Coordinates of C-alpha atoms and ligand atoms in Angstrom, one line a residue:
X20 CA 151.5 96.9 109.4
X21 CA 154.7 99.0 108.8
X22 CA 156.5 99.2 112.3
X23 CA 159.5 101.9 112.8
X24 CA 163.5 100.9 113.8
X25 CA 163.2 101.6 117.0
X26 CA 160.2 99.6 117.4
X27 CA 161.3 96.6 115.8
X28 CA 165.0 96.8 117.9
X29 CA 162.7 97.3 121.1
X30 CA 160.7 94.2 120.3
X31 CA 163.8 92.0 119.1
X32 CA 165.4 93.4 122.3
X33 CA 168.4 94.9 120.4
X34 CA 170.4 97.8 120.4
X35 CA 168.9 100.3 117.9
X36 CA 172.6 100.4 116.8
X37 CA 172.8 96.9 116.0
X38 CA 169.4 96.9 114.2
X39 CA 170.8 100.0 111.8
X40 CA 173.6 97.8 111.3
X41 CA 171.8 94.8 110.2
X42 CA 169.9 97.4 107.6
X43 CA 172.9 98.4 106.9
X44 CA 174.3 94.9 105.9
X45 CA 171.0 94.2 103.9
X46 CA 171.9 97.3 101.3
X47 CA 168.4 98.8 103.4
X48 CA 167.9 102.9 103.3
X49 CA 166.8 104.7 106.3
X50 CA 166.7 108.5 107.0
X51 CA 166.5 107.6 110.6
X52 CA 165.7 105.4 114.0
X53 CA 162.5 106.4 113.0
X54 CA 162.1 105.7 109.7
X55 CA 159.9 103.0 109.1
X56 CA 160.2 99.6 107.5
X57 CA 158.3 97.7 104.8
X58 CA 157.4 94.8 106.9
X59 CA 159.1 92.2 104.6
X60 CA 162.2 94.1 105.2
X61 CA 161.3 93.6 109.1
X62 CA 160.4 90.1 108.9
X63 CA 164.0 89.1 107.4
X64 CA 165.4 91.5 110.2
X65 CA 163.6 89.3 112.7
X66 CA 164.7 86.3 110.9
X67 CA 168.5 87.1 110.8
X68 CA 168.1 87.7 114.5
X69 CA 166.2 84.9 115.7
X70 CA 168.8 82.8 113.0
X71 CA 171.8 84.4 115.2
X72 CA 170.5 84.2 118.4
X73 CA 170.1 80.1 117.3
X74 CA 173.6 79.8 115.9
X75 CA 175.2 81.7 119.1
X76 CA 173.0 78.8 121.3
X77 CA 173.9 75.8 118.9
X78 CA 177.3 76.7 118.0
X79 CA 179.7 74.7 119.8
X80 CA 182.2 77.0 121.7
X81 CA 184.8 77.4 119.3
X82 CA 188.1 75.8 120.7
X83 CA 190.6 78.4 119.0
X84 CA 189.0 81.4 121.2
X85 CA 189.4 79.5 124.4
X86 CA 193.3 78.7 123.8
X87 CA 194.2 82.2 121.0
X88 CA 196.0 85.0 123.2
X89 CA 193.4 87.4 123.5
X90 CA 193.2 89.7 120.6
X91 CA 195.1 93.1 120.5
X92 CA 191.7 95.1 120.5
X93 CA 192.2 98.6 121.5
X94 CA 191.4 99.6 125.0
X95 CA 187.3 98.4 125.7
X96 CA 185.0 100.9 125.2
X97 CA 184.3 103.6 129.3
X98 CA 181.0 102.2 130.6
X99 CA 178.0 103.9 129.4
X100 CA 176.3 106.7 131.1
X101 CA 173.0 108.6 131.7
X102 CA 172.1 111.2 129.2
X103 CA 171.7 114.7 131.1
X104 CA 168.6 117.0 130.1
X105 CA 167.7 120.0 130.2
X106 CA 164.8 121.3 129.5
X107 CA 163.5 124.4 127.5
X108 CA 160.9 126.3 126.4
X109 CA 158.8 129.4 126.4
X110 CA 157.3 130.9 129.5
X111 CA 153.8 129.0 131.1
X112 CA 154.5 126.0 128.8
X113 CA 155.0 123.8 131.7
X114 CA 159.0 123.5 132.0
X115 CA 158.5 123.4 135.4
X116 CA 155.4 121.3 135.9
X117 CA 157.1 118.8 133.5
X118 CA 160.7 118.8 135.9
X119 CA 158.3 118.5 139.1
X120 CA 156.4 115.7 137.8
X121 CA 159.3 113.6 137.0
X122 CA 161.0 114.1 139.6
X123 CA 157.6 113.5 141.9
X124 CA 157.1 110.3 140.5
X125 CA 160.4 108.8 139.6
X126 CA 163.0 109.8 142.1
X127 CA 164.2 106.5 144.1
X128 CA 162.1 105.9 147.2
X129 CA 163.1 108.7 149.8
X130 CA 164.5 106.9 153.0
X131 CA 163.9 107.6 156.1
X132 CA 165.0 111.2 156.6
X133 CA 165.4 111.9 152.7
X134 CA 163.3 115.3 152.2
X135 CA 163.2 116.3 148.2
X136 CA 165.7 120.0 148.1
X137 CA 166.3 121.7 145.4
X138 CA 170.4 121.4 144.1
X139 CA 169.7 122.5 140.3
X140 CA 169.9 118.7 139.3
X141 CA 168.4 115.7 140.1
X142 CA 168.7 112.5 138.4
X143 CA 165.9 109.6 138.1
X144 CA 165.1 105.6 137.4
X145 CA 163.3 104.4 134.2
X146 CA 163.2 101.3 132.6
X147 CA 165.5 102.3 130.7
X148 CA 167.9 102.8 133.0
X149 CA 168.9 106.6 134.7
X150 CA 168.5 110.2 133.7
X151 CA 169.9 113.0 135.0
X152 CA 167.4 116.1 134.7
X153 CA 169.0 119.3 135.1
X154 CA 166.3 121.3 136.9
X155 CA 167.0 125.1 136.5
X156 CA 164.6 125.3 133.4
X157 CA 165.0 127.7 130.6
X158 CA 168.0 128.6 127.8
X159 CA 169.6 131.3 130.4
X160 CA 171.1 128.4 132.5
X161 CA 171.9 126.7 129.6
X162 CA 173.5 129.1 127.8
X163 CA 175.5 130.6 130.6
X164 CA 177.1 127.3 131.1
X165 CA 178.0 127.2 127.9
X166 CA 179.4 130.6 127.5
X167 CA 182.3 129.1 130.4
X168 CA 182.9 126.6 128.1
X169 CA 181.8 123.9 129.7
X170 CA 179.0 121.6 128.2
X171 CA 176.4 119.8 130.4
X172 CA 174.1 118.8 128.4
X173 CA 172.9 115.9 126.2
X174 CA 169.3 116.2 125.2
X175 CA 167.3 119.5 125.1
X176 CA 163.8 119.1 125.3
X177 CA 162.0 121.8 124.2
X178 CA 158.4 121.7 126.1
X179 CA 155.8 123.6 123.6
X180 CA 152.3 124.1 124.5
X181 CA 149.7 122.9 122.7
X182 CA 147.0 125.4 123.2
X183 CA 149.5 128.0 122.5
X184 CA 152.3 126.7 119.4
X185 CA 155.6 128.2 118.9
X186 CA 156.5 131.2 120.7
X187 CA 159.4 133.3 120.5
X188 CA 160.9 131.8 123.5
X189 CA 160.4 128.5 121.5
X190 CA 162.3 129.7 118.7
X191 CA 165.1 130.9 121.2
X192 CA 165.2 127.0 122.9
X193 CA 165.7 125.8 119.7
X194 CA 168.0 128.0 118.5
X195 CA 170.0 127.5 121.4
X196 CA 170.1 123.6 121.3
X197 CA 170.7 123.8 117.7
X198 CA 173.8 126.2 118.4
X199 CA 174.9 123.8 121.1
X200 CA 174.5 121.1 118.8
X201 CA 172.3 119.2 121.2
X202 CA 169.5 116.5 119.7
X203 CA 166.1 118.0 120.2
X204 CA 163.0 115.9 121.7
X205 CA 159.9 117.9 121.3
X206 CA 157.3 117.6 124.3
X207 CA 154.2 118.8 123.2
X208 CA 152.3 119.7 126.8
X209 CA 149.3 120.0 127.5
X210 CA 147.6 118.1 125.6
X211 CA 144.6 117.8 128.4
X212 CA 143.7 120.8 127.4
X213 CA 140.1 120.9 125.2
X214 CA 141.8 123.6 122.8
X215 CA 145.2 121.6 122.6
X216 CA 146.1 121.3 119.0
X217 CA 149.0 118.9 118.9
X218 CA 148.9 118.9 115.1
X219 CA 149.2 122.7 114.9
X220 CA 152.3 122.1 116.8
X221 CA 153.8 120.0 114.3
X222 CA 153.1 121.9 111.8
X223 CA 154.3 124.8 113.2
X224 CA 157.4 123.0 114.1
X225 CA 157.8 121.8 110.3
X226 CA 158.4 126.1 110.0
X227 CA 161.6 125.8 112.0
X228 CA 163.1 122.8 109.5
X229 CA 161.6 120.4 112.6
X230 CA 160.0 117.8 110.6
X231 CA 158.0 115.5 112.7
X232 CA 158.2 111.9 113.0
X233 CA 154.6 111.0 111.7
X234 CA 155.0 113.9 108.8
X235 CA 157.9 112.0 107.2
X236 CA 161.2 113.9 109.2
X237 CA 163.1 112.7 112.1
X238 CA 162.1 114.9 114.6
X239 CA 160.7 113.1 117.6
X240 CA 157.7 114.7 119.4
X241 CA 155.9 113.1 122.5
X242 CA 152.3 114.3 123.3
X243 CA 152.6 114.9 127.1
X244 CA 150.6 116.5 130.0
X245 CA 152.8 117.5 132.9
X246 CA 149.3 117.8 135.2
X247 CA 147.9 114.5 134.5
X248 CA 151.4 113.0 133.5
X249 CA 150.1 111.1 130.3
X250 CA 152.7 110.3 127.9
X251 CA 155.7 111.0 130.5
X252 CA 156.7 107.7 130.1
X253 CA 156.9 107.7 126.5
X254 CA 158.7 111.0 126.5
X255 CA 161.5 109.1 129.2
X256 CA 161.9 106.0 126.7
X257 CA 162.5 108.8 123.8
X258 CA 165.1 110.0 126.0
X259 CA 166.8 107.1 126.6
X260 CA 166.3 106.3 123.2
X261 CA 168.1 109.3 121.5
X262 CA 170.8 108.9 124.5
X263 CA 171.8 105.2 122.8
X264 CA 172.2 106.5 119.4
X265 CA 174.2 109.0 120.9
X266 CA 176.7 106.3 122.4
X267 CA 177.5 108.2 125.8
X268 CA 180.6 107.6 127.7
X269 CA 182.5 107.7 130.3
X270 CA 185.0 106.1 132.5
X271 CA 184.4 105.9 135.9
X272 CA 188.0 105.2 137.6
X273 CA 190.4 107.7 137.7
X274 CA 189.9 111.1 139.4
X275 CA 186.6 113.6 138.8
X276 CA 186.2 116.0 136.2
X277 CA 182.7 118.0 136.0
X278 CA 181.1 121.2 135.7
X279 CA 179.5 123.1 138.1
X280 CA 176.3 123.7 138.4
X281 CA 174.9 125.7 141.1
X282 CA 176.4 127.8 143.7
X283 CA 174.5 129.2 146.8
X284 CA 175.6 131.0 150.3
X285 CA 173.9 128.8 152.3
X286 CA 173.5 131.5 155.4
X287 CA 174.1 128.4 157.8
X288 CA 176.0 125.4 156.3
X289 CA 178.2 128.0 154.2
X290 CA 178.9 127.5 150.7
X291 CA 176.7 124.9 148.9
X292 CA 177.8 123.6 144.9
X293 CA 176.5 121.6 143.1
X294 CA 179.0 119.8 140.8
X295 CA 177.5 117.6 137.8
X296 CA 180.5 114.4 137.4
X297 CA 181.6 113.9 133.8
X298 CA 184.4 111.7 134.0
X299 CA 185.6 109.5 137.1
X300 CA 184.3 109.6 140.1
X301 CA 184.1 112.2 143.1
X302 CA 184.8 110.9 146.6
X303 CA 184.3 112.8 150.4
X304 CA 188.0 114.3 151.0
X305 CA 188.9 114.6 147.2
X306 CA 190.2 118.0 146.7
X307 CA 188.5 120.1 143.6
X308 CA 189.8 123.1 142.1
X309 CA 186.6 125.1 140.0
X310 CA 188.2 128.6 138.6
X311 CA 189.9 130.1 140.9
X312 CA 188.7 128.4 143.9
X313 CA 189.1 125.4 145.6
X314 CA 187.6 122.9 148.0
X315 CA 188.1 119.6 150.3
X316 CA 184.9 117.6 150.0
X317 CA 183.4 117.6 153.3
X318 CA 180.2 115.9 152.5
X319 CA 178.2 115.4 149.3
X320 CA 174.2 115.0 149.0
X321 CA 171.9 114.1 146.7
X322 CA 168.8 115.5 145.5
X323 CA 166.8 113.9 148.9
X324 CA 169.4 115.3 150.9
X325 CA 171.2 111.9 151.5
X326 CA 174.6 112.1 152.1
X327 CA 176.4 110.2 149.4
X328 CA 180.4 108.9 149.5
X329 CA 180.7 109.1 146.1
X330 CA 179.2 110.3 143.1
X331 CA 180.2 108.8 139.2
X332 CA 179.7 110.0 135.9
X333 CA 176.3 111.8 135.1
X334 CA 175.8 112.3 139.0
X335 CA 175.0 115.5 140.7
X336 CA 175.9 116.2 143.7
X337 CA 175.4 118.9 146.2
X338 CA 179.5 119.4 147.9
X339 CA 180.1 121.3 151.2
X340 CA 183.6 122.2 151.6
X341 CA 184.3 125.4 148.8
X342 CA 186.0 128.1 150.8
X343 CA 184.3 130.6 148.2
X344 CA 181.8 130.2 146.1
X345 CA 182.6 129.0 142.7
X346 CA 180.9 130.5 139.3
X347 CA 178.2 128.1 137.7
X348 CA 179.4 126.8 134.6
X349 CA 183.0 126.4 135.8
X350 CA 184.6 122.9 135.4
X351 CA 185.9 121.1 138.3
X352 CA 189.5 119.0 138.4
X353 CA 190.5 116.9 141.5
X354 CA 193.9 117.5 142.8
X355 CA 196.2 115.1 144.8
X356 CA 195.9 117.0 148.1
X357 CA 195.7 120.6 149.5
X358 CA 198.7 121.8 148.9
X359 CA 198.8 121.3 144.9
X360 CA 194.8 122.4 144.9
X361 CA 196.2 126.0 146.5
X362 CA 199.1 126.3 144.2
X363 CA 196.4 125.4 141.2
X364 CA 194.5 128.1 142.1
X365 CA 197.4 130.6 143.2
X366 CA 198.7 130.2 139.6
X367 CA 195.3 131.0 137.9
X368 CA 194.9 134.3 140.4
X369 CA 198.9 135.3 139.1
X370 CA 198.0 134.9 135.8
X371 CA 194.7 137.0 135.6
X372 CA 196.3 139.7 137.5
X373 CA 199.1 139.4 135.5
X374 CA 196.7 139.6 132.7
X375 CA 194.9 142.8 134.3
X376 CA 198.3 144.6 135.2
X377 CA 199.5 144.6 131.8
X378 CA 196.0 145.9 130.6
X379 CA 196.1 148.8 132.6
X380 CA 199.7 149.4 132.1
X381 CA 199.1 149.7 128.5
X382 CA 196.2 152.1 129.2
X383 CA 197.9 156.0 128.8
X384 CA 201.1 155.0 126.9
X385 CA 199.2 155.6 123.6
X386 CA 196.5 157.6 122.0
X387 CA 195.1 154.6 121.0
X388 CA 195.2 153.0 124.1
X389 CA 193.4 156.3 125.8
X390 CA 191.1 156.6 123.4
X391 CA 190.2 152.8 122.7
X392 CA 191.8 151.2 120.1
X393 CA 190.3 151.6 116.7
X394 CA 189.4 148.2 115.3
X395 CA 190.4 147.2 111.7
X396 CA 186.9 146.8 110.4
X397 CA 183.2 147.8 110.8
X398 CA 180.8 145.5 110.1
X399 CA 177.4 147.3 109.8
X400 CA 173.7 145.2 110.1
X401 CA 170.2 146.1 110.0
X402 CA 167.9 143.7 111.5
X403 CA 164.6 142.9 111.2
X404 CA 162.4 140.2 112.9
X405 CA 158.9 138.8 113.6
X406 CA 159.4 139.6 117.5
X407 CA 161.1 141.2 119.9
X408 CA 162.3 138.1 121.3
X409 CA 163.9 136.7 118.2
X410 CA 165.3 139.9 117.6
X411 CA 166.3 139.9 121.6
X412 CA 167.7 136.2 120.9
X413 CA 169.7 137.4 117.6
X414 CA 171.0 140.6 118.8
X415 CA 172.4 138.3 121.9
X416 CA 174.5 135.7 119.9
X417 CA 175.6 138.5 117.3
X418 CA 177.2 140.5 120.7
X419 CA 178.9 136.9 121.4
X420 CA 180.4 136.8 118.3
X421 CA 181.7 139.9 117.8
X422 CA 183.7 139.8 121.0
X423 CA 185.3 136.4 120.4
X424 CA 187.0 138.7 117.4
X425 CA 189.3 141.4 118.1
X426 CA 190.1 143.0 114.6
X427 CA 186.2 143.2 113.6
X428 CA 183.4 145.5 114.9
X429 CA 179.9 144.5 114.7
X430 CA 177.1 147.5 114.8
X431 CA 173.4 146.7 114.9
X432 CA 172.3 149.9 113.6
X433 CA 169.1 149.1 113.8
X434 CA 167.0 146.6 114.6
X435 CA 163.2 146.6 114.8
X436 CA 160.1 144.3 114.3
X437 CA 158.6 143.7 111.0
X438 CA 159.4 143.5 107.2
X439 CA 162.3 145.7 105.9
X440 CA 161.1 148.6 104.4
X441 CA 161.9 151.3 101.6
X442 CA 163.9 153.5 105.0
X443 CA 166.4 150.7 106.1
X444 CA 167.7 150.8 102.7
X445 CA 168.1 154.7 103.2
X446 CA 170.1 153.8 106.3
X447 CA 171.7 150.7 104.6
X448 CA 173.3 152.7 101.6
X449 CA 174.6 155.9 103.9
X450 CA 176.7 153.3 106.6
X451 CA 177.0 150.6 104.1
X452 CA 175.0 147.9 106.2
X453 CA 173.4 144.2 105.3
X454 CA 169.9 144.5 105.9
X455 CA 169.2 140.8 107.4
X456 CA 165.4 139.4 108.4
X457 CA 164.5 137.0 110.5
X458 CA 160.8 135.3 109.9
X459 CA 159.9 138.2 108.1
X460 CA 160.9 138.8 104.1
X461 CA 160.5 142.2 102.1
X462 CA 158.0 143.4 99.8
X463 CA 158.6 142.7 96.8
X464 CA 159.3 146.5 95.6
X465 CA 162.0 146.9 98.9
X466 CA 163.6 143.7 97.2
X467 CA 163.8 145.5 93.8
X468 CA 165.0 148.5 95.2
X469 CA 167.7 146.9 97.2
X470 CA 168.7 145.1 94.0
X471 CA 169.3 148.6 92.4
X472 CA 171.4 150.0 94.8
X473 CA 173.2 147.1 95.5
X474 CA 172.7 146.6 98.9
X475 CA 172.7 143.1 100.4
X476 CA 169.1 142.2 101.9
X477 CA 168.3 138.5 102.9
X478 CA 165.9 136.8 105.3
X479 CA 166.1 134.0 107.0
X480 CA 164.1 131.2 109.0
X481 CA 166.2 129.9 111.0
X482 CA 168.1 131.9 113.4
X483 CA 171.5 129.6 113.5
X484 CA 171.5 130.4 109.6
X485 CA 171.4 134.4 109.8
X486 CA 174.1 133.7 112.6
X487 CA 176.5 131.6 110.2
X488 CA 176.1 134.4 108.0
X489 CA 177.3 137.2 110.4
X490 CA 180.2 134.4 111.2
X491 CA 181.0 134.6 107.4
X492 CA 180.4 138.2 107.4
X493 CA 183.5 138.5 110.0
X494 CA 185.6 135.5 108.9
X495 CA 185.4 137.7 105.4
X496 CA 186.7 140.8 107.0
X497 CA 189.9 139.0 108.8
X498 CA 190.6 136.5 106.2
X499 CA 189.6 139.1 102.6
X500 CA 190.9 135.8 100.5
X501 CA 188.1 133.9 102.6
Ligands
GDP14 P1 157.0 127.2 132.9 O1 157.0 128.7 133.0 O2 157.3 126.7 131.5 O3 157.9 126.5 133.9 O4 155.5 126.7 133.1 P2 154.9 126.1 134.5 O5 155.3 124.7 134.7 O6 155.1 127.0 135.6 O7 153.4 126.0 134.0 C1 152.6 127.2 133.7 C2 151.2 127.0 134.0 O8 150.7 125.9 133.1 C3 150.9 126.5 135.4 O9 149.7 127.1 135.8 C4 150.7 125.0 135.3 O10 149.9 124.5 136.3 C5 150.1 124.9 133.9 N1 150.4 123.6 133.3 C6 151.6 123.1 133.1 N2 151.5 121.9 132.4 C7 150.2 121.7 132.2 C8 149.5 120.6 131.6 O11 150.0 119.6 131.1 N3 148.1 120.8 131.5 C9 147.5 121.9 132.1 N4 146.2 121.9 132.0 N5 148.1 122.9 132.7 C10 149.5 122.8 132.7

């Protein structure tokens, strides 16, 4: 029976890692962790291990390495840390139901006092050692962070229901993790359901260049159901799986850096953020500055309302002691003491006013300047889609994009759902736009005609693609010789 990598590591007890390694060594091809392995190719894997697990026993200690002056290796690797999820998906899918249950079921044993709250993250024990579950569900949180610059997350999973497939909000999550660069675990929910159809799923998925596992790709799916919580665990061990390929890090001495991930006016207790660590560790009377606004821990809690003293990489925490609330997505930095934490944050308020005073100054002197300044270039689209939300979720990133440039203009003129037709083209050759489709592709006579009058028409099926297109599309227009 043919058994896959991360099987055979699991049952040897190995890093996954260490396994590809040995393949590696034995001249043995692999598309993935997943791939599987003829089973003579496993039985000398098991060999070679067993054969150095042996010599490492029966192997005398080797005299040089007691008295040799330890070797100049660079510095050791920062401890490893917990992967942080979040977790996305279209609407009624079960985001929710899937965050709940984990978090019902796995969060450490509430002490005395402990009652579950809300603090946007929360962070749970598996075999496999912790995760850390960011629990505002959806691509809006996920994005937003992201737009500050800051990244919080590891591993998307994308929860798709199985009596219902991929839906444009599906399409979004994944375009999103993909943009973000984030591996993807697909949970296919529930599955309790008499009309689920997990295998429609993955062929659906195969659409969106997500080849499953058991169809011959790398994409990992887990058969779930958030009500009766089958296949939970599996989808946990995937996690942690997919985090130890990804090798995470971090040190935990030195002073906090993090992100923040929640801010609430707490009409009582006052201002209440919660900051995910990243780096170091967070301790009650550290000083933080987020933005332009800074705090003196006065007490940190965790997701069962425990007060905590300090939190390490990977950990959220819930911090009293912001004078004002910070923005969500902002990155934290600890400062020695009060004093350097005020003139931090002094600085950054001079230098956006600064910033905003030589805006407005500007404003009046010219024409230009009254009238808005006319950019260099136009760039002109047309777009077409198989939803509104993909059109919604295209139309989003293309704004993004055009106002990271300042010398190019991006127009939707039009955007709509369905196949291009005969009148885009009308529009197309009087502004001198590129007609681009997303899921949907032209008749074959629009095609032709578009050929003739030489106006660019393409579809795509995956929305990062069209997006790298419009990137090229600008990068063309500021750099001609590009
Ligand atoms: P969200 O919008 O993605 O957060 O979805 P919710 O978690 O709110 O779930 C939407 C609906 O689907 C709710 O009525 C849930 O009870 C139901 N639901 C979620 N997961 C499952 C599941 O695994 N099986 C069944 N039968 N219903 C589920």
């Amino acid at each position: 029976e043919k058994v896959r990598i991360y099987q055979l590591a699991k049952e040897l007890g190995i890093d996954t890692k260490d396994l590809l390694a040995h393949l590696d060594s034995l001249g043995v091809e692999y598309k993935s962790h997943s791939s599987t392995l003829e089973e003579d190719v496993a039985e000398t894997i098991r060999q070679l291990v067993s054969e150095e697990r042996g010599e490492v026993a029966a192997a005398p200690q080797p005299q040089a390495a007691a008295t040799a002056p330890a070797p100049a290796e660079a510095q050791p690797a920062a401890p490893h840390r917990a992967p942080v999820v979040t977790v996305m998906g279209h609407v009624d899918h079960g985001k929710t139901s899937l965050l709940d249950f984990i978090r019902k079921t796995r969060v450490a044993d509430k002490e005395a006092g402990g009652i579950t709250q809300h603090i946007g993250a929360y962070r749970v024990e598996t075999p496999n050692g912790p995760i850390t579950f960011l629990d505002t569900p959806g691509h809006e949180a996920f994005t937003t962070i992201r737009q500050r610059g800051a990244s919080a997350t590891d591993i998307a999973v994308i929860v798709i229901a199985a009596d219902d497939s991929i839906m444009p909000q599906t399409r979004e999550a994944i375009a999103h993790a993909r943009a973000a660069g984030v591996p993807i675990i697909i949970a296919i929910n529930k599955t309790d359901l008499p009309q689920a159809n997990v295998d429609k799923v993955k062929q659906d998925l195969m659409r969106l260049e997500l080849v499953p596992e058991d169809y011959g790709g790398d994409t990992i799916t887990v058969p779930i159901s958030a009500k009766t919580g089958a296949g939970v665990d599996q989808l946990l061990e995937m996690i942690s799986l997919v985090a130890e390929l990804e090798d995470l890090r971090a040190p935990v001495d030195g002073p906090a850096e993090g992100v923040i991930i929640e801010s609430v006016l707490d009409k009582r207790a006052g201002v209440l953020a919660t900051v995910l660590v990243q780096k170091g560790t967070l301790r009650v009377a550290d000083y933080l500055v987020s933005g332009e606004v800074w705090a003196k821990v006065r007490r940190m809690t965790d997701e069962n309302g425990q007060t905590v003293a300090e939190a390490g990489p990977s950990v959220p925490v819930q911090i009293l002691g912001f004078s004002e609330q910070p923005v969500a997505g902002d990155k934290i930095v600890s400062a020695p003491d009060e004093a350097t934490a005020k003139a931090i944050v002094a600085e950054r308020r001079a230098a956006r006013e600064e910033a905003e005073r030589e805006g407005i100054g500007k404003k009046g002197v010219t024409l230009a300047d009254l009238f808005g300044k006319p950019k260099a270039v136009k760039i002109n689209l047309i777009l077409r889609a198989d939803t509104q939300g993909s059109l919604e979720a295209i139309k989003g990133v293309i704004a993004r994009e055009a106002e990271q440039v300042e010398e190019v203009d991006v127009e939707v003129m039009l955007d709509a759902v369905g196949a291009p037709t005969e009148s885009d083209l009308l529009l197309a050759s009087t502004a001198g736009a590129t007609v681009m489709s997303f899921g949907v592709t032209a008749p074959g006579s629009v095609k032709k005609a578009a050929e003739r009058q030489g106006i660019t028409l393409k579809s795509y099926r995956i929305i990062y693609d069209l997006i790298e297109d419009v990137q090229r599309l600008i990068k063309g227009q500021i750099e001609p010789e590009f």
